[in-house]
Coordinates of C-alpha atoms in Angstrom, one line a residue:
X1 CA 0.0 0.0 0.0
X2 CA 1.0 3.6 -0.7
X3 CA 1.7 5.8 2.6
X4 CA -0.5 8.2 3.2
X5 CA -1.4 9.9 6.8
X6 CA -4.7 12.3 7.5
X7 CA -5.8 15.2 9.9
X8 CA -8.2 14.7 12.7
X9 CA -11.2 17.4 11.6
X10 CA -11.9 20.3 13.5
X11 CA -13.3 19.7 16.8
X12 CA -16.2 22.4 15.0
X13 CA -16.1 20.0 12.4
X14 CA -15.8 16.6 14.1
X15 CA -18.4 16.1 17.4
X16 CA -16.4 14.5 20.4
X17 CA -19.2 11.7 19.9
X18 CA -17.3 10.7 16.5
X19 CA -14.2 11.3 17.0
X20 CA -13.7 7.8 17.6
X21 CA -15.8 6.3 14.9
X22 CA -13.6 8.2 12.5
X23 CA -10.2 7.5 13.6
X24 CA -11.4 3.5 13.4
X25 CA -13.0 4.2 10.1
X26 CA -9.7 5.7 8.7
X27 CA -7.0 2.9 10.8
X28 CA -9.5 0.2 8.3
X29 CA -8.8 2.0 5.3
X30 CA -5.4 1.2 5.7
X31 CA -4.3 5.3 6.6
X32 CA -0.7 5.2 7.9
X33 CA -1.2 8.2 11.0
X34 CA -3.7 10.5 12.2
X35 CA -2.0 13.9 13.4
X36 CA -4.3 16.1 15.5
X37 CA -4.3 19.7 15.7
X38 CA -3.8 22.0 18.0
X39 CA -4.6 25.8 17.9
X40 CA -7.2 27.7 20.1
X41 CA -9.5 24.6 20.4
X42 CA -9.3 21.0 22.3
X43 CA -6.1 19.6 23.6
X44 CA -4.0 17.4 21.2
X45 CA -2.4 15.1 24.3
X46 CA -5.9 14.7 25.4
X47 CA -7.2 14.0 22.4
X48 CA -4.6 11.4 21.6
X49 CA -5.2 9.6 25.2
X50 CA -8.6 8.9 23.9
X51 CA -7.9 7.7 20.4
X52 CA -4.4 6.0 21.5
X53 CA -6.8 4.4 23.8
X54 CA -9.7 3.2 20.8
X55 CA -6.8 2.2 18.1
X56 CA -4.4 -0.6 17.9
X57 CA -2.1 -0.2 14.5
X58 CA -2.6 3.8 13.4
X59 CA 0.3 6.0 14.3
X60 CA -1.1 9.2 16.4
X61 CA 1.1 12.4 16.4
X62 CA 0.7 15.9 17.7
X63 CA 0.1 18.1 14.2
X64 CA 1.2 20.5 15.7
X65 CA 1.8 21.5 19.0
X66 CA 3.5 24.8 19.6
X67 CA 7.0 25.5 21.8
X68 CA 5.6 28.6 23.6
X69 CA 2.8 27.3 25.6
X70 CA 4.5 24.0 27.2
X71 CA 7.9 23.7 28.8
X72 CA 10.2 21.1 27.1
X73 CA 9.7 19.0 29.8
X74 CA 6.3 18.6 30.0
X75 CA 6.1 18.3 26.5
X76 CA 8.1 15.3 26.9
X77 CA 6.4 13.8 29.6
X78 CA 3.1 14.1 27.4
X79 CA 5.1 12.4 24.6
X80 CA 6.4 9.6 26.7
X81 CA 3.0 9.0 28.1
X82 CA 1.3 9.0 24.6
X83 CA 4.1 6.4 23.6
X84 CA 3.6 4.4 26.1
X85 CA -0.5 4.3 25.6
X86 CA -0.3 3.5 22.4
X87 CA 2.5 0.8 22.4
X88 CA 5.0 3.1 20.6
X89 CA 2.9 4.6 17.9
X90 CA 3.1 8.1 18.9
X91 CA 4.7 11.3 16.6
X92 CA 5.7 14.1 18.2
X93 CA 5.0 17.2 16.0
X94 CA 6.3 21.0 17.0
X95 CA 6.0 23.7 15.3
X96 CA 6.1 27.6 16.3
X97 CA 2.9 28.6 15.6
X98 CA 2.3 32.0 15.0
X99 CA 2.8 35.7 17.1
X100 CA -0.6 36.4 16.9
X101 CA -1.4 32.9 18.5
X102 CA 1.4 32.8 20.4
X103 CA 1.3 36.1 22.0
X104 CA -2.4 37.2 21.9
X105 CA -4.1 33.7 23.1
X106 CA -1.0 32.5 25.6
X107 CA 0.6 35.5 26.6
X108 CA 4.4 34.6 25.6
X109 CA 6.7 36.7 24.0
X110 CA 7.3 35.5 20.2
X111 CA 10.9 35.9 21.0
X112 CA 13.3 33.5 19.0
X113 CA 11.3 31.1 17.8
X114 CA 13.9 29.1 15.9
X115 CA 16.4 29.0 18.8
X116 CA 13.2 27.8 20.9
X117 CA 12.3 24.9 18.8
X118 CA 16.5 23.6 18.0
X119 CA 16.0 23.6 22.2
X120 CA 13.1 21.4 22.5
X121 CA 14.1 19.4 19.5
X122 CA 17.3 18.5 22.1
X123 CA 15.5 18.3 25.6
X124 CA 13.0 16.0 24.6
X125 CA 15.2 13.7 23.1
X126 CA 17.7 13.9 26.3
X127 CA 14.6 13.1 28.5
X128 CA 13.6 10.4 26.0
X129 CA 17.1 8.8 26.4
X130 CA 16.6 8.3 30.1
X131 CA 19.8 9.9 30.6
X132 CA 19.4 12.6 33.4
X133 CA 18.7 16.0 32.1
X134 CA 21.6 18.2 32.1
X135 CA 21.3 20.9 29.8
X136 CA 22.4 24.6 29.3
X137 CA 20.6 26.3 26.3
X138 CA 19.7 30.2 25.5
X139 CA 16.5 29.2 26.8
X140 CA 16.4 26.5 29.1
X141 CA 18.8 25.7 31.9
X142 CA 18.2 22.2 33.3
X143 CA 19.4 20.0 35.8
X144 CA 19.7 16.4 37.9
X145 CA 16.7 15.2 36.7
X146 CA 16.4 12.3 35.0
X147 CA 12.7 10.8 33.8
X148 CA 10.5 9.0 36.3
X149 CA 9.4 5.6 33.8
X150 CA 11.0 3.7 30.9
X151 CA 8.5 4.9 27.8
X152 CA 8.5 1.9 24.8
X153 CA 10.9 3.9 23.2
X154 CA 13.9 5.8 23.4
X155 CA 13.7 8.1 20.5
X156 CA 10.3 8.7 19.4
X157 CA 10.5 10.6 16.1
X158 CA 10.1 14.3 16.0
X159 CA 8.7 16.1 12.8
X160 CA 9.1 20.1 12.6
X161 CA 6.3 22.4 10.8
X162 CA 8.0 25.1 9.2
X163 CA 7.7 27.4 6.4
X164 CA 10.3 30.0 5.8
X165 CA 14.1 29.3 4.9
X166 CA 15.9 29.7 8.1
X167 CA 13.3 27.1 10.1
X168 CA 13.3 24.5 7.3
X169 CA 16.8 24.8 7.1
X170 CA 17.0 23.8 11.0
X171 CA 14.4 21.2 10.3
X172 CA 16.9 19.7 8.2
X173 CA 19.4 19.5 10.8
X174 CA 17.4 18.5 13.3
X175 CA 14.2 16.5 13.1
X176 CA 13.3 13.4 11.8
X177 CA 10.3 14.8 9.8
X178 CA 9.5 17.8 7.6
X179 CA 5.7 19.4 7.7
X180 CA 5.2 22.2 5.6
X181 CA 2.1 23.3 4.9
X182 CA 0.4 24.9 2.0
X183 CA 3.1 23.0 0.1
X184 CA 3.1 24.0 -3.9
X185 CA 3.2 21.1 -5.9
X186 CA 5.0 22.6 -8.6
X187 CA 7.0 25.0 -6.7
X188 CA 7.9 23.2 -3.3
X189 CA 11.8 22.9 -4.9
X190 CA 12.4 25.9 -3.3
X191 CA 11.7 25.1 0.4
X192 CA 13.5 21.1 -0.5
X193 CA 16.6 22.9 -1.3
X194 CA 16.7 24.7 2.1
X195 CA 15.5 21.5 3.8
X196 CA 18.4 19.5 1.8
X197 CA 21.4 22.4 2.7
X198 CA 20.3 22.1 6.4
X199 CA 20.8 18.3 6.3
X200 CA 23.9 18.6 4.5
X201 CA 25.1 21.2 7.4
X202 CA 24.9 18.4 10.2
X203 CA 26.0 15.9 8.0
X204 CA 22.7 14.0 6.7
X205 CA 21.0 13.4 3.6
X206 CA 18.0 14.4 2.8
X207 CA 16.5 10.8 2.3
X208 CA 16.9 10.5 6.1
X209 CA 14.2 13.1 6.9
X210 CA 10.7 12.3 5.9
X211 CA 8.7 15.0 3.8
X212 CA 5.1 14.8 5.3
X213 CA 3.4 17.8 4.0
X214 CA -0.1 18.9 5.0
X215 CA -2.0 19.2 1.8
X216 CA -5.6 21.0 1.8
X217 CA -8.0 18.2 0.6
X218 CA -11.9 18.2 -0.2
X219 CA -13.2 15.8 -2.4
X220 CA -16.7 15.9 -4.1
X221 CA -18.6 14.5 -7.5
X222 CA -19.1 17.8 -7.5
X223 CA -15.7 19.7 -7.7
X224 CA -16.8 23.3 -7.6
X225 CA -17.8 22.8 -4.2
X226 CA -15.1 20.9 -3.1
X227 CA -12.5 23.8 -4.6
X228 CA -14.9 26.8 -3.0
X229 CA -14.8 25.5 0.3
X230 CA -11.0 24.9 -0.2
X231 CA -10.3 28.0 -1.4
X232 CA -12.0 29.6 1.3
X233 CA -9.9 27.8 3.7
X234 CA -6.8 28.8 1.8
X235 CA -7.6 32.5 1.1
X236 CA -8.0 32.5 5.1
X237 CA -4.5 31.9 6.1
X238 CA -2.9 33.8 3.3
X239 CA -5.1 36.9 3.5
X240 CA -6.0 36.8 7.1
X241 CA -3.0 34.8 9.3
X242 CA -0.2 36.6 9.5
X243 CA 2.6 37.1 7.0
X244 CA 4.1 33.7 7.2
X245 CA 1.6 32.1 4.8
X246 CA 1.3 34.8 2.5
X247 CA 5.2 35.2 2.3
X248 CA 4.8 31.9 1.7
X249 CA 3.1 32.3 -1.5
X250 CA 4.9 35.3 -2.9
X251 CA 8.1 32.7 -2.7
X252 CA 6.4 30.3 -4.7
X253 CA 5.8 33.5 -7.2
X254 CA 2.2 34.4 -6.6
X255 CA 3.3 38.1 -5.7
X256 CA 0.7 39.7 -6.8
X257 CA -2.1 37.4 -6.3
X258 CA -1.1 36.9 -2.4
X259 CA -0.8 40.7 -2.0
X260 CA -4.0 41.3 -3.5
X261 CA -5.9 38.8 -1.4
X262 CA -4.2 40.5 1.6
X263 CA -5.1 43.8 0.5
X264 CA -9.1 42.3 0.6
X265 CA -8.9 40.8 3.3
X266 CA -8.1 43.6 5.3
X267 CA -9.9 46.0 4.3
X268 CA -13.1 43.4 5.2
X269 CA -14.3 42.4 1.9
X270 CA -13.6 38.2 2.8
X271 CA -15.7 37.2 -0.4
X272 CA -13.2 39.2 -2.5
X273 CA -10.3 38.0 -1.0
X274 CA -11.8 34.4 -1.3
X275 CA -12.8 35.5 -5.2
X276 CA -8.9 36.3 -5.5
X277 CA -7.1 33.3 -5.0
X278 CA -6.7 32.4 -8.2
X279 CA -7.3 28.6 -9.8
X280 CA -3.5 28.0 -10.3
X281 CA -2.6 28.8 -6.9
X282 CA -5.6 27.0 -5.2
X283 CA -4.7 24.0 -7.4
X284 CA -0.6 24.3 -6.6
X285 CA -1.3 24.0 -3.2
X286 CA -4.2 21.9 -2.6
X287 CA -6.3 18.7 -3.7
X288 CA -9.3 20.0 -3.9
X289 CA -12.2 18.4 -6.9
X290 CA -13.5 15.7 -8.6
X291 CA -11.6 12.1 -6.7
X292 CA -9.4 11.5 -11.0
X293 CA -8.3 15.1 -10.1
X294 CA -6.8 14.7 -6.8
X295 CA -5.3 11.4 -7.7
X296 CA -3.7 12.8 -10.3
X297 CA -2.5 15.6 -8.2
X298 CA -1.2 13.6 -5.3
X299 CA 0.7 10.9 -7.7
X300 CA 2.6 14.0 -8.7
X301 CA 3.2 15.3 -4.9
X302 CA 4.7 11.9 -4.7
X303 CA 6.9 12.2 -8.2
X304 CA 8.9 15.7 -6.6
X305 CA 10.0 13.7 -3.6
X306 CA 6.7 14.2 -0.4
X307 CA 6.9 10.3 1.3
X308 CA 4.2 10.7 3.1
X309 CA 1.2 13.1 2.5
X310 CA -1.1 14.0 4.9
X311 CA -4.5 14.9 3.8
X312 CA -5.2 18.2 5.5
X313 CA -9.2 18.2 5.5
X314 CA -10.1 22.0 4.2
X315 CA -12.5 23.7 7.4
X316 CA -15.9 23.3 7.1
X317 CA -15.9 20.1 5.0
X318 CA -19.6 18.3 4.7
X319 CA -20.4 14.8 6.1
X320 CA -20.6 13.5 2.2
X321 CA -17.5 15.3 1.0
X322 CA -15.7 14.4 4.5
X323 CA -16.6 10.3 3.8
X324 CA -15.3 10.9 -0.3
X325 CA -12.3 12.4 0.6
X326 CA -11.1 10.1 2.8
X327 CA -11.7 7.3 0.5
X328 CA -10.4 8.5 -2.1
X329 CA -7.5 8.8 -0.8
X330 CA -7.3 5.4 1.1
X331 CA -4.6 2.3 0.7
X332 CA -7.3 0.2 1.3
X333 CA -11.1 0.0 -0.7
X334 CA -13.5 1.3 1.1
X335 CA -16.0 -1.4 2.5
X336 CA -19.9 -0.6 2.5

């Protein structure tokens, strides 16, 4: 079976009551990990307990938990404890969020962010080893403690969300797995090669690191729908999240497209900006349409070097469009 992992939906998306239902639904079909998400919403570790507890062969990681809000430590006491729940399936996934998340919703300073993450990337491993925690960082100055239990074990693998150049080229030196998101099928070369010259900096390849990148997904018979409710999702985080993502696309070349969906967005004309995002750049960086269409589209993910895709389920997605797309995409046929 081809590799392929999935996102947990929205907890708006996704009643608590199902949550388990769909994570079974999706270990059947043959899905290779579920990551859960973790923004302003419901706990990920929490989360995880529950379906660590409901699941016996699907891999569960953190997609992504941020390096503000937690201390290293108890981010690898959480990670420890999920291993150990689910028998050694868990994935740990960090990422920095963003300063409007970071700073507005936890009240951190956004200070560093890179520094931060190349520090948690290193405690939680040390605490993971069982070795006793002796560490001296910019950050984090630890000592003489060592972890209380033996999790299954003693390097669970650590993927790092990242977008611009400097934290994909410390991804690439550090972590065992690459999650970029928004990630241009046709233009993603430019964010490999700074993964790739990070590797090469600490002496790796970049076959050691695994390129796992979320990628927008709606399915539907009827594809219109499926690409309006993707490109609503995607006009979001470029027009209205920050700089990162729309920096993001002006890298991959859509200067004037991402500056103009900005430019809607805040001045509060949201169907405009949505109107914006042209088909090119909805199609470069999503798999969103008829299920020939997004096979197509993934096949080629796979041809420019991603080894495991996630399917990133756009917000808002239907019950009918939520069951298609995640057959569509599945190893294994879907049984009635």
């Amino acid at each position: 079976m081809q590799r392929i992992a999935i996102t947990q939906p929205r907890a708006e998306d996704l009643p608590r009551s199902e949550a388990v239902e769909f994570v079974q639904r999706i270990d059947e079909l043959g899905y290779e990990a579920l990551w859960v998400p973790e923004s302003w919403g419901r706990d990920a570790f929490v989360t995880l307990a529950l379906l660590a507890c409901n699941t016996k062969r699907l891999h569960l990681g953190t997609g992504i938990v941020n390096v503000f809000s937690r201390t290293p430590g108890a981010i690898a006491q959480a990670a420890a404890t999920l291993d150990e729940l689910s028998g050694g399936r868990f994935l740990l996934g960090l990422g920095t969020s963003g300063q409007r998340v970071i700073e507005n919703w936890h009240g951190v300073p956004y200070e560093k962010p890179i520094q931060r993450t190349r520090e948690y990337i290193d405690i939680v491993r040390l605490v993971l080893s069982g070795e006793r925690v002796n560490y001296d960082g910019q950050f984090f100055h630890l000592k003489d403690f060592r972890l209380a239990f033996k999790p299954p074990r003693a390097r669970i693998p650590i993927y790092v969300a990242s977008l611009g150049p400097l934290n994909t080229k410390m991804a690439g030196e550090k972590a065992d797995g690459w999650m970029p998101t928004y990630y241009s099928r046709t233009r993603g070369d430019v964010q490999l090669r700074d993964l790739e010259e990070g590797a090469k900096a600490a002496g790796r390849s970049l076959a050691e690191i695994e390129v796992a990148p979320y990628l927008i997904s709606c399915v539907s018979d009827d594809a219109a729908a499926a690409r309006a409710l993707a490109r609503a999702h995607v006009a979001y985080y470029v027009g209205g999240m920050g700089v990162y993502y729309n920096n993001l696309m002006r890298r991959y070349g859509y200067v004037e497209e991402a500056a103009r969906i900005k430019e809607l967005w805040e001045k509060g004309d949201r169907k405009g900006a949505v109107a914006a995002l042209p088909d090119a750049m909805l199609d470069d960086v999503s798999l969103a349409g008829s299920p020939t269409e997004v096979r197509q589209r993934l096949e080629e993910y796979r041809a420019r070097g991603v080894t495991l895709p996630i399917v990133a389920l756009a917000h808002g997605v239907p019950r009918d469009m939520l069951r298609m797309t995640i057959e569509t995409f599945a190893p294994r046929k879907a049984q009635a």
